Amino acid sequence: MKRIVFKVGSSVLTDTNSIAKERMLNLVSLLAEARKKYEVILVSSGAVAAGYTALKLDRNQHISKKVLASAGQPILMSSYKSMFDIYDVNTSQILLTEDDFDSRTRTKIFQQIIDTTLENNILPIVNENDISTTPDQLFGDNDQLSAHVAQYTNSDMLIILSDIEGYYDSNPKDNPNATIRKIVNKIEDNELTQAHTPNSQFATGGIVTKLKAGEYIMNNNKEMFLCSGFDLTTAREFLMKGIHNKGTLFSKKDN
Ligand code: ADP
C-alpha cells in the first residue's frame, strides 16, 4: 500500500475567529476515504489560530505565540477527534521539531513510531512542537516539516492542501490572469528566493516554503501535489481516480 502525507494549512482550517468546522469535516471525510487505498499521515497546522479562538494574545510576540499554540493544540485535536469518530478512525498526536530529523537514533525512533501507529490502523496527526523549543529547533512552517515527514517515513507522496488551486506562473492574488502550472519538474533558484507571501494572518509559509518542500521532495525522488484544501474535488479525483485536473504535480518522473 502506498503511503501518503497530507499537509493542511491554517488558511484551510480556520476562519477569522474560529475553526472552519465544515472544511475540517470535508478534510476528515477525504482522509477516511483515502485510508481505504493508502496509508495516511496528516500534518496539520492551525494550533496558534485555534488558540486564538480561546484567548486573544498577540501572536507576533514570542511567548504569547507559544501560549496560543499550547492552548490551541488540544482544541485542534479535540475537533479532529470528534470528526474522525464519525468514521471510526482513531488518531494519535505527534509533535516534532527539526531536531527530530538530525540524528539517526532520533529519526529511527520517529520512523518506528509512525510505522507502529500505521500498523495499528491509527492515523497519526503531526504538528511542529513550537511550545517548549527554541526558534532554531523549528522549521517554522509545516510545508518543510511535512516534506521531511514524507522523506523519513518512506512515503510515496506529499499532498499540500492550501488556499490556492496550485502553483501559478505568478501570484494569483495579484494577477487575475495567472495560470496554473500543471507539472513542475524543476524549480529555479529565483523562485526559491522570492519574497514570502503568506495569505492569512496565521499562515507562516506562502508559496516559497511550498516550493522548498517541492524541491526537497523531488531531490529525494518523491512526488508532491499542491491543490486546494477548500474544494477537495481535485485532491479526491487525483488520489482516488488518478485524474489530474487542477493542482500542480511536482515530479521528476516522466508523467
Ligand atoms: P497555507 O496556509 O495553505 O500554507 P499560504 O497563505 O502560506 O497558505 O500560501 C499560499 C499563498 O501563496 C497563496 O494564497 C498566494 O497568495 C501566495 N502565492 C504567491 N505566489 C504564488 C504563486 N505563484 N502561485 C500560487 N500561490 C502564490
PDB file of C-alpha atoms and ligand atoms in Angstrom:
ATOM      1  CA  MET A   1       0.000   0.000   0.000  1.00  0.00           C
ATOM      2  CA  LYS A   2       1.348   3.433  -0.909  1.00  0.00           C
ATOM      3  CA  ARG A   3       1.975   5.838   1.936  1.00  0.00           C
ATOM      4  CA  ILE A   4       0.806   9.442   1.654  1.00  0.00           C
ATOM      5  CA  VAL A   5       1.434  12.505   3.806  1.00  0.00           C
ATOM      6  CA  PHE A   6      -1.249  15.205   3.703  1.00  0.00           C
ATOM      7  CA  LYS A   7      -0.390  18.710   4.881  1.00  0.00           C
ATOM      8  CA  VAL A   8      -3.186  21.138   5.593  1.00  0.00           C
ATOM      9  CA  GLY A   9      -2.582  24.853   6.176  1.00  0.00           C
ATOM     10  CA  SER A  10      -4.057  27.275   8.712  1.00  0.00           C
ATOM     11  CA  SER A  11      -5.959  29.121   5.990  1.00  0.00           C
ATOM     12  CA  VAL A  12      -7.983  25.979   5.262  1.00  0.00           C
ATOM     13  CA  LEU A  13      -8.616  25.027   8.878  1.00  0.00           C
ATOM     14  CA  THR A  14      -9.533  28.361  10.378  1.00  0.00           C
ATOM     15  CA  ASP A  15     -11.820  31.272   9.708  1.00  0.00           C
ATOM     16  CA  THR A  16     -11.173  34.665  11.279  1.00  0.00           C
ATOM     17  CA  ASN A  17     -12.004  33.681  14.836  1.00  0.00           C
ATOM     18  CA  SER A  18     -12.879  30.012  14.784  1.00  0.00           C
ATOM     19  CA  ILE A  19     -12.051  26.570  13.454  1.00  0.00           C
ATOM     20  CA  ALA A  20     -13.574  26.148   9.981  1.00  0.00           C
ATOM     21  CA  LYS A  21     -15.599  23.085  11.018  1.00  0.00           C
ATOM     22  CA  GLU A  22     -17.186  22.354   7.670  1.00  0.00           C
ATOM     23  CA  ARG A  23     -13.851  22.425   5.853  1.00  0.00           C
ATOM     24  CA  MET A  24     -12.276  20.291   8.558  1.00  0.00           C
ATOM     25  CA  LEU A  25     -15.095  17.771   8.256  1.00  0.00           C
ATOM     26  CA  ASN A  26     -14.651  17.642   4.477  1.00  0.00           C
ATOM     27  CA  LEU A  27     -10.952  17.001   5.003  1.00  0.00           C
ATOM     28  CA  VAL A  28     -11.620  14.269   7.563  1.00  0.00           C
ATOM     29  CA  SER A  29     -14.069  12.636   5.169  1.00  0.00           C
ATOM     30  CA  LEU A  30     -11.444  12.674   2.365  1.00  0.00           C
ATOM     31  CA  LEU A  31      -8.799  11.186   4.676  1.00  0.00           C
ATOM     32  CA  ALA A  32     -11.176   8.449   5.840  1.00  0.00           C
ATOM     33  CA  GLU A  33     -11.829   7.592   2.178  1.00  0.00           C
ATOM     34  CA  ALA A  34      -8.132   7.765   1.240  1.00  0.00           C
ATOM     35  CA  ARG A  35      -7.309   5.286   4.019  1.00  0.00           C
ATOM     36  CA  LYS A  36      -9.083   2.581   2.046  1.00  0.00           C
ATOM     37  CA  LYS A  37      -6.396   2.874  -0.630  1.00  0.00           C
ATOM     38  CA  TYR A  38      -3.355   4.375   1.116  1.00  0.00           C
ATOM     39  CA  GLU A  39      -1.561   4.563   4.441  1.00  0.00           C
ATOM     40  CA  VAL A  40      -2.320   8.108   5.573  1.00  0.00           C
ATOM     41  CA  ILE A  41      -0.343  10.546   7.727  1.00  0.00           C
ATOM     42  CA  LEU A  42      -1.676  14.047   8.407  1.00  0.00           C
ATOM     43  CA  VAL A  43       0.484  17.089   9.124  1.00  0.00           C
ATOM     44  CA  SER A  44      -1.850  19.757  10.448  1.00  0.00           C
ATOM     45  CA  SER A  45      -1.259  23.439  11.071  1.00  0.00           C
ATOM     46  CA  GLY A  46      -3.806  25.534  12.908  1.00  0.00           C
ATOM     47  CA  ALA A  47      -2.807  25.305  16.593  1.00  0.00           C
ATOM     48  CA  VAL A  48      -1.991  29.010  17.002  1.00  0.00           C
ATOM     49  CA  ALA A  49      -5.155  30.045  15.179  1.00  0.00           C
ATOM     50  CA  ALA A  50      -7.213  27.598  17.280  1.00  0.00           C
ATOM     51  CA  GLY A  51      -5.626  29.038  20.443  1.00  0.00           C
ATOM     52  CA  TYR A  52      -6.685  32.478  19.324  1.00  0.00           C
ATOM     53  CA  THR A  53     -10.310  31.333  19.457  1.00  0.00           C
ATOM     54  CA  ALA A  54      -9.889  30.864  23.224  1.00  0.00           C
ATOM     55  CA  LEU A  55      -7.642  33.793  24.145  1.00  0.00           C
ATOM     56  CA  LYS A  56      -6.682  36.919  22.289  1.00  0.00           C
ATOM     57  CA  LEU A  57      -2.923  37.223  22.706  1.00  0.00           C
ATOM     58  CA  ASP A  58      -0.556  38.850  20.236  1.00  0.00           C
ATOM     59  CA  ARG A  59       0.714  36.000  18.036  1.00  0.00           C
ATOM     60  CA  ASN A  60       3.701  38.090  16.939  1.00  0.00           C
ATOM     61  CA  GLN A  61       5.140  38.000  20.463  1.00  0.00           C
ATOM     62  CA  HIS A  62       7.394  35.016  21.043  1.00  0.00           C
ATOM     63  CA  ILE A  63       5.904  33.808  24.351  1.00  0.00           C
ATOM     64  CA  SER A  64       2.315  34.712  23.502  1.00  0.00           C
ATOM     65  CA  LYS A  65       2.581  32.642  20.336  1.00  0.00           C
ATOM     66  CA  LYS A  66       3.714  29.609  22.353  1.00  0.00           C
ATOM     67  CA  VAL A  67       0.842  30.131  24.776  1.00  0.00           C
ATOM     68  CA  LEU A  68      -1.584  30.313  21.848  1.00  0.00           C
ATOM     69  CA  ALA A  69      -0.091  27.103  20.400  1.00  0.00           C
ATOM     70  CA  SER A  70      -0.322  25.290  23.734  1.00  0.00           C
ATOM     71  CA  ALA A  71      -3.944  26.378  24.221  1.00  0.00           C
ATOM     72  CA  GLY A  72      -4.792  25.651  20.604  1.00  0.00           C
ATOM     73  CA  GLN A  73      -3.246  22.207  20.135  1.00  0.00           C
ATOM     74  CA  PRO A  74      -5.853  20.413  22.337  1.00  0.00           C
ATOM     75  CA  ILE A  75      -8.666  22.460  20.753  1.00  0.00           C
ATOM     76  CA  LEU A  76      -7.462  21.366  17.315  1.00  0.00           C
ATOM     77  CA  MET A  77      -7.035  17.737  18.348  1.00  0.00           C
ATOM     78  CA  SER A  78     -10.429  17.518  20.042  1.00  0.00           C
ATOM     79  CA  SER A  79     -12.068  18.884  16.882  1.00  0.00           C
ATOM     80  CA  TYR A  80     -10.248  16.260  14.837  1.00  0.00           C
ATOM     81  CA  LYS A  81     -11.184  13.545  17.320  1.00  0.00           C
ATOM     82  CA  SER A  82     -14.896  14.280  17.249  1.00  0.00           C
ATOM     83  CA  MET A  83     -14.869  14.335  13.441  1.00  0.00           C
ATOM     84  CA  PHE A  84     -12.755  11.203  12.974  1.00  0.00           C
ATOM     85  CA  ASP A  85     -15.060   9.423  15.472  1.00  0.00           C
ATOM     86  CA  ILE A  86     -17.818   9.696  12.846  1.00  0.00           C
ATOM     87  CA  TYR A  87     -15.686   7.440  10.613  1.00  0.00           C
ATOM     88  CA  ASP A  88     -14.428   5.190  13.464  1.00  0.00           C
ATOM     89  CA  VAL A  89     -10.862   6.321  12.850  1.00  0.00           C
ATOM     90  CA  ASN A  90      -8.529   6.556  15.834  1.00  0.00           C
ATOM     91  CA  THR A  91      -5.852   9.253  15.794  1.00  0.00           C
ATOM     92  CA  SER A  92      -2.599   9.998  17.589  1.00  0.00           C
ATOM     93  CA  GLN A  93      -0.785  13.280  18.186  1.00  0.00           C
ATOM     94  CA  ILE A  94       2.898  13.544  17.240  1.00  0.00           C
ATOM     95  CA  LEU A  95       4.703  16.821  17.942  1.00  0.00           C
ATOM     96  CA  LEU A  96       8.110  17.238  16.293  1.00  0.00           C
ATOM     97  CA  THR A  97      10.939  19.709  15.889  1.00  0.00           C
ATOM     98  CA  GLU A  98      13.751  19.968  13.348  1.00  0.00           C
ATOM     99  CA  ASP A  99      15.981  18.161  15.877  1.00  0.00           C
ATOM    100  CA  ASP A 100      13.927  15.018  15.403  1.00  0.00           C
ATOM    101  CA  PHE A 101      15.452  14.678  11.944  1.00  0.00           C
ATOM    102  CA  ASP A 102      19.080  15.444  12.755  1.00  0.00           C
ATOM    103  CA  SER A 103      20.281  12.279  14.407  1.00  0.00           C
ATOM    104  CA  ARG A 104      19.998   8.741  13.154  1.00  0.00           C
ATOM    105  CA  THR A 105      18.759   7.485  16.504  1.00  0.00           C
ATOM    106  CA  ARG A 106      16.011  10.072  16.860  1.00  0.00           C
ATOM    107  CA  THR A 107      14.941   9.762  13.249  1.00  0.00           C
ATOM    108  CA  LYS A 108      14.777   5.978  13.570  1.00  0.00           C
ATOM    109  CA  ILE A 109      12.613   6.274  16.692  1.00  0.00           C
ATOM    110  CA  PHE A 110      10.295   8.618  14.794  1.00  0.00           C
ATOM    111  CA  GLN A 111      10.112   6.149  11.878  1.00  0.00           C
ATOM    112  CA  GLN A 112       9.299   3.291  14.221  1.00  0.00           C
ATOM    113  CA  ILE A 113       6.579   5.283  15.967  1.00  0.00           C
ATOM    114  CA  ILE A 114       4.937   6.103  12.631  1.00  0.00           C
ATOM    115  CA  ASP A 115       5.275   2.503  11.357  1.00  0.00           C
ATOM    116  CA  THR A 116       3.764   1.051  14.520  1.00  0.00           C
ATOM    117  CA  THR A 117       0.998   3.655  14.572  1.00  0.00           C
ATOM    118  CA  LEU A 118       0.009   2.832  10.992  1.00  0.00           C
ATOM    119  CA  GLU A 119       0.305  -0.937  11.558  1.00  0.00           C
ATOM    120  CA  ASN A 120      -2.245  -0.486  14.328  1.00  0.00           C
ATOM    121  CA  ASN A 121      -4.573   1.338  11.984  1.00  0.00           C
ATOM    122  CA  ILE A 122      -4.251   4.657  13.796  1.00  0.00           C
ATOM    123  CA  LEU A 123      -3.959   7.891  11.856  1.00  0.00           C
ATOM    124  CA  PRO A 124      -1.002   9.984  13.070  1.00  0.00           C
ATOM    125  CA  ILE A 125      -1.586  13.744  13.221  1.00  0.00           C
ATOM    126  CA  VAL A 126       1.747  15.567  13.202  1.00  0.00           C
ATOM    127  CA  ASN A 127       2.472  19.190  14.057  1.00  0.00           C
ATOM    128  CA  GLU A 128       5.516  21.229  14.915  1.00  0.00           C
ATOM    129  CA  ASN A 129       6.169  21.387  18.647  1.00  0.00           C
ATOM    130  CA  ASP A 130       6.674  25.102  18.950  1.00  0.00           C
ATOM    131  CA  ILE A 131       5.799  25.123  22.640  1.00  0.00           C
ATOM    132  CA  SER A 132       8.949  24.085  24.529  1.00  0.00           C
ATOM    133  CA  THR A 133      11.530  24.690  21.809  1.00  0.00           C
ATOM    134  CA  THR A 134      13.899  27.471  20.743  1.00  0.00           C
ATOM    135  CA  PRO A 135      13.404  29.103  17.323  1.00  0.00           C
ATOM    136  CA  ASP A 136      16.459  27.343  15.829  1.00  0.00           C
ATOM    137  CA  GLN A 137      14.982  23.924  16.655  1.00  0.00           C
ATOM    138  CA  LEU A 138      11.964  24.692  14.492  1.00  0.00           C
ATOM    139  CA  PHE A 139      11.270  24.518  10.785  1.00  0.00           C
ATOM    140  CA  GLY A 140       8.915  27.482  11.279  1.00  0.00           C
ATOM    141  CA  ASP A 141       6.477  26.212   8.687  1.00  0.00           C
ATOM    142  CA  ASN A 142       4.688  22.931   8.199  1.00  0.00           C
ATOM    143  CA  ASP A 143       5.403  22.779   4.462  1.00  0.00           C
ATOM    144  CA  GLN A 144       9.034  21.868   5.018  1.00  0.00           C
ATOM    145  CA  LEU A 145       8.216  19.815   8.112  1.00  0.00           C
ATOM    146  CA  SER A 146       5.779  17.730   6.071  1.00  0.00           C
ATOM    147  CA  ALA A 147       8.387  17.192   3.335  1.00  0.00           C
ATOM    148  CA  HIS A 148      10.751  15.796   5.974  1.00  0.00           C
ATOM    149  CA  VAL A 149       7.975  13.661   7.434  1.00  0.00           C
ATOM    150  CA  ALA A 150       7.339  12.253   3.937  1.00  0.00           C
ATOM    151  CA  GLN A 151      11.030  11.519   3.445  1.00  0.00           C
ATOM    152  CA  TYR A 152      11.678   9.850   6.799  1.00  0.00           C
ATOM    153  CA  THR A 153       8.512   7.782   6.816  1.00  0.00           C
ATOM    154  CA  ASN A 154       9.318   6.421   3.342  1.00  0.00           C
ATOM    155  CA  SER A 155       6.131   7.938   1.986  1.00  0.00           C
ATOM    156  CA  ASP A 156       5.482   7.996  -1.738  1.00  0.00           C
ATOM    157  CA  MET A 157       3.815  11.351  -1.987  1.00  0.00           C
ATOM    158  CA  LEU A 158       3.128  14.627  -0.163  1.00  0.00           C
ATOM    159  CA  ILE A 159      -0.217  16.323  -0.774  1.00  0.00           C
ATOM    160  CA  ILE A 160      -0.288  20.003   0.226  1.00  0.00           C
ATOM    161  CA  LEU A 161      -3.815  21.339   0.718  1.00  0.00           C
ATOM    162  CA  SER A 162      -3.732  25.123   0.565  1.00  0.00           C
ATOM    163  CA  ASP A 163      -5.913  28.130  -0.172  1.00  0.00           C
ATOM    164  CA  ILE A 164      -4.886  28.099  -3.850  1.00  0.00           C
ATOM    165  CA  GLU A 165      -5.594  25.642  -6.665  1.00  0.00           C
ATOM    166  CA  GLY A 166      -1.918  25.060  -7.419  1.00  0.00           C
ATOM    167  CA  TYR A 167       1.342  26.792  -8.312  1.00  0.00           C
ATOM    168  CA  TYR A 168       0.716  29.637 -10.753  1.00  0.00           C
ATOM    169  CA  ASP A 169       3.078  31.394 -13.125  1.00  0.00           C
ATOM    170  CA  SER A 170       2.573  34.487 -10.926  1.00  0.00           C
ATOM    171  CA  ASN A 171       0.757  35.233  -7.653  1.00  0.00           C
ATOM    172  CA  PRO A 172      -2.958  34.707  -8.442  1.00  0.00           C
ATOM    173  CA  LYS A 173      -3.914  37.125  -5.641  1.00  0.00           C
ATOM    174  CA  ASP A 174      -2.144  39.924  -7.571  1.00  0.00           C
ATOM    175  CA  ASN A 175      -2.603  38.764 -11.153  1.00  0.00           C
ATOM    176  CA  PRO A 176      -6.088  37.634 -12.271  1.00  0.00           C
ATOM    177  CA  ASN A 177      -4.584  36.246 -15.496  1.00  0.00           C
ATOM    178  CA  ALA A 178      -2.157  33.912 -13.711  1.00  0.00           C
ATOM    179  CA  THR A 179      -2.325  30.337 -14.965  1.00  0.00           C
ATOM    180  CA  ILE A 180      -1.656  27.102 -13.075  1.00  0.00           C
ATOM    181  CA  ARG A 181       1.457  25.135 -13.860  1.00  0.00           C
ATOM    182  CA  LYS A 182       0.234  21.565 -14.106  1.00  0.00           C
ATOM    183  CA  ILE A 183       3.562  19.787 -13.751  1.00  0.00           C
ATOM    184  CA  VAL A 184       6.781  21.167 -12.319  1.00  0.00           C
ATOM    185  CA  ASN A 185       9.961  19.116 -12.630  1.00  0.00           C
ATOM    186  CA  LYS A 186      12.500  21.809 -11.865  1.00  0.00           C
ATOM    187  CA  ILE A 187      12.422  24.790  -9.510  1.00  0.00           C
ATOM    188  CA  GLU A 188      14.747  27.685 -10.332  1.00  0.00           C
ATOM    189  CA  ASP A 189      16.827  29.438  -7.663  1.00  0.00           C
ATOM    190  CA  ASN A 190      14.997  32.747  -8.165  1.00  0.00           C
ATOM    191  CA  GLU A 191      11.679  31.037  -7.416  1.00  0.00           C
ATOM    192  CA  LEU A 192      13.074  29.855  -4.073  1.00  0.00           C
ATOM    193  CA  THR A 193      14.395  33.269  -3.066  1.00  0.00           C
ATOM    194  CA  GLN A 194      11.326  35.375  -3.913  1.00  0.00           C
ATOM    195  CA  ALA A 195       9.554  37.298  -1.127  1.00  0.00           C
ATOM    196  CA  HIS A 196       7.431  35.256   1.275  1.00  0.00           C
ATOM    197  CA  THR A 197       3.708  35.758   0.665  1.00  0.00           C
ATOM    198  CA  PRO A 198       1.589  34.032   3.293  1.00  0.00           C
ATOM    199  CA  ASN A 199      -2.031  34.794   2.611  1.00  0.00           C
ATOM    200  CA  SER A 200      -3.640  34.798   6.035  1.00  0.00           C
ATOM    201  CA  GLN A 201      -2.530  36.287   9.336  1.00  0.00           C
ATOM    202  CA  PHE A 202      -1.872  32.804  10.740  1.00  0.00           C
ATOM    203  CA  ALA A 203      -0.140  31.374   7.668  1.00  0.00           C
ATOM    204  CA  THR A 204       3.634  31.232   8.003  1.00  0.00           C
ATOM    205  CA  GLY A 205       4.760  29.886   4.667  1.00  0.00           C
ATOM    206  CA  GLY A 206       3.408  31.376   1.483  1.00  0.00           C
ATOM    207  CA  ILE A 207       4.409  29.838  -1.827  1.00  0.00           C
ATOM    208  CA  VAL A 208       8.167  29.841  -1.166  1.00  0.00           C
ATOM    209  CA  THR A 209       8.059  27.270   1.628  1.00  0.00           C
ATOM    210  CA  LYS A 210       5.882  25.066  -0.597  1.00  0.00           C
ATOM    211  CA  LEU A 211       8.463  25.324  -3.380  1.00  0.00           C
ATOM    212  CA  LYS A 212      11.244  24.460  -0.917  1.00  0.00           C
ATOM    213  CA  ALA A 213       9.213  21.451   0.170  1.00  0.00           C
ATOM    214  CA  GLY A 214       8.726  20.520  -3.500  1.00  0.00           C
ATOM    215  CA  GLU A 215      12.444  20.832  -4.193  1.00  0.00           C
ATOM    216  CA  TYR A 216      13.313  18.613  -1.235  1.00  0.00           C
ATOM    217  CA  ILE A 217      10.693  16.041  -2.227  1.00  0.00           C
ATOM    218  CA  MET A 218      11.851  15.896  -5.872  1.00  0.00           C
ATOM    219  CA  ASN A 219      15.516  15.667  -4.848  1.00  0.00           C
ATOM    220  CA  ASN A 220      14.521  12.573  -2.899  1.00  0.00           C
ATOM    221  CA  ASN A 221      12.715  11.077  -5.901  1.00  0.00           C
ATOM    222  CA  LYS A 222       9.271  11.511  -4.440  1.00  0.00           C
ATOM    223  CA  GLU A 223       6.301  13.496  -5.671  1.00  0.00           C
ATOM    224  CA  MET A 224       4.326  16.410  -4.268  1.00  0.00           C
ATOM    225  CA  PHE A 225       0.855  17.538  -5.288  1.00  0.00           C
ATOM    226  CA  LEU A 226      -0.284  21.069  -4.414  1.00  0.00           C
ATOM    227  CA  CYS A 227      -4.016  21.735  -4.652  1.00  0.00           C
ATOM    228  CA  SER A 228      -6.989  23.374  -2.980  1.00  0.00           C
ATOM    229  CA  GLY A 229      -7.966  22.458   0.577  1.00  0.00           C
ATOM    230  CA  PHE A 230     -11.202  24.440   0.189  1.00  0.00           C
ATOM    231  CA  ASP A 231     -12.686  22.385  -2.605  1.00  0.00           C
ATOM    232  CA  LEU A 232     -11.326  18.860  -2.246  1.00  0.00           C
ATOM    233  CA  THR A 233     -12.610  17.632  -5.626  1.00  0.00           C
ATOM    234  CA  THR A 234      -9.151  17.979  -7.193  1.00  0.00           C
ATOM    235  CA  ALA A 235      -7.419  16.043  -4.413  1.00  0.00           C
ATOM    236  CA  ARG A 236     -10.123  13.367  -4.367  1.00  0.00           C
ATOM    237  CA  GLU A 237     -10.033  12.840  -8.162  1.00  0.00           C
ATOM    238  CA  PHE A 238      -6.255  12.741  -8.175  1.00  0.00           C
ATOM    239  CA  LEU A 239      -5.939  10.249  -5.336  1.00  0.00           C
ATOM    240  CA  MET A 240      -8.950   8.040  -5.820  1.00  0.00           C
ATOM    241  CA  LYS A 241      -9.351   8.080  -9.613  1.00  0.00           C
ATOM    242  CA  GLY A 242      -5.906   9.008 -10.923  1.00  0.00           C
ATOM    243  CA  ILE A 243      -7.338  12.084 -12.688  1.00  0.00           C
ATOM    244  CA  HIS A 244      -5.120  15.164 -12.738  1.00  0.00           C
ATOM    245  CA  ASN A 245      -7.453  18.034 -13.477  1.00  0.00           C
ATOM    246  CA  LYS A 246      -6.382  21.095 -11.476  1.00  0.00           C
ATOM    247  CA  GLY A 247      -3.497  21.215  -8.984  1.00  0.00           C
ATOM    248  CA  THR A 248       0.278  21.137  -9.551  1.00  0.00           C
ATOM    249  CA  LEU A 249       2.292  17.936  -9.551  1.00  0.00           C
ATOM    250  CA  PHE A 250       5.954  18.364  -8.582  1.00  0.00           C
ATOM    251  CA  SER A 251       7.727  15.363 -10.013  1.00  0.00           C
ATOM    252  CA  LYS A 252      10.934  14.416 -11.754  1.00  0.00           C
ATOM    253  CA  LYS A 253       9.352  11.230 -13.044  1.00  0.00           C
ATOM    254  CA  ASP A 254       8.010  11.051 -16.608  1.00  0.00           C
ATOM    255  CA  ASN A 255       4.293  11.750 -16.292  1.00  0.00           C
TER     256      ASN A 255
HETATM  257  P1  ADP B   1      -1.275  27.843   3.688  1.00  0.00           P
HETATM  258  O1  ADP B   1      -1.868  28.458   4.936  1.00  0.00           O
HETATM  259  O2  ADP B   1      -2.197  26.899   2.990  1.00  0.00           O
HETATM  260  O3  ADP B   1       0.087  27.233   3.914  1.00  0.00           O
HETATM  261  P2  ADP B   1      -0.153  30.284   2.498  1.00  0.00           P
HETATM  262  O4  ADP B   1      -1.007  31.500   2.639  1.00  0.00           O
HETATM  263  O5  ADP B   1       1.034  30.129   3.391  1.00  0.00           O
HETATM  264  O6  ADP B   1      -1.115  29.025   2.573  1.00  0.00           O
HETATM  265  O7  ADP B   1       0.420  30.169   0.963  1.00  0.00           O
HETATM  266  C1  ADP B   1      -0.395  30.257  -0.182  1.00  0.00           C
HETATM  267  C2  ADP B   1      -0.383  31.679  -0.768  1.00  0.00           C
HETATM  268  O8  ADP B   1       0.800  31.879  -1.565  1.00  0.00           O
HETATM  269  C3  ADP B   1      -1.494  31.942  -1.740  1.00  0.00           C
HETATM  270  O9  ADP B   1      -2.700  32.328  -1.116  1.00  0.00           O
HETATM  271  C4  ADP B   1      -0.954  33.083  -2.626  1.00  0.00           C
HETATM  272  O10 ADP B   1      -1.395  34.344  -2.144  1.00  0.00           O
HETATM  273  C5  ADP B   1       0.548  33.024  -2.418  1.00  0.00           C
HETATM  274  N1  ADP B   1       1.290  32.914  -3.689  1.00  0.00           N
HETATM  275  C6  ADP B   1       2.317  33.732  -4.073  1.00  0.00           C
HETATM  276  N2  ADP B   1       2.798  33.415  -5.288  1.00  0.00           N
HETATM  277  C7  ADP B   1       2.062  32.345  -5.729  1.00  0.00           C
HETATM  278  C8  ADP B   1       2.083  31.552  -6.927  1.00  0.00           C
HETATM  279  N3  ADP B   1       2.959  31.757  -7.931  1.00  0.00           N
HETATM  280  N4  ADP B   1       1.197  30.518  -7.033  1.00  0.00           N
HETATM  281  C9  ADP B   1       0.320  30.276  -6.022  1.00  0.00           C
HETATM  282  N5  ADP B   1       0.244  30.994  -4.866  1.00  0.00           N
HETATM  283  C10 ADP B   1       1.101  32.026  -4.705  1.00  0.00           C
END
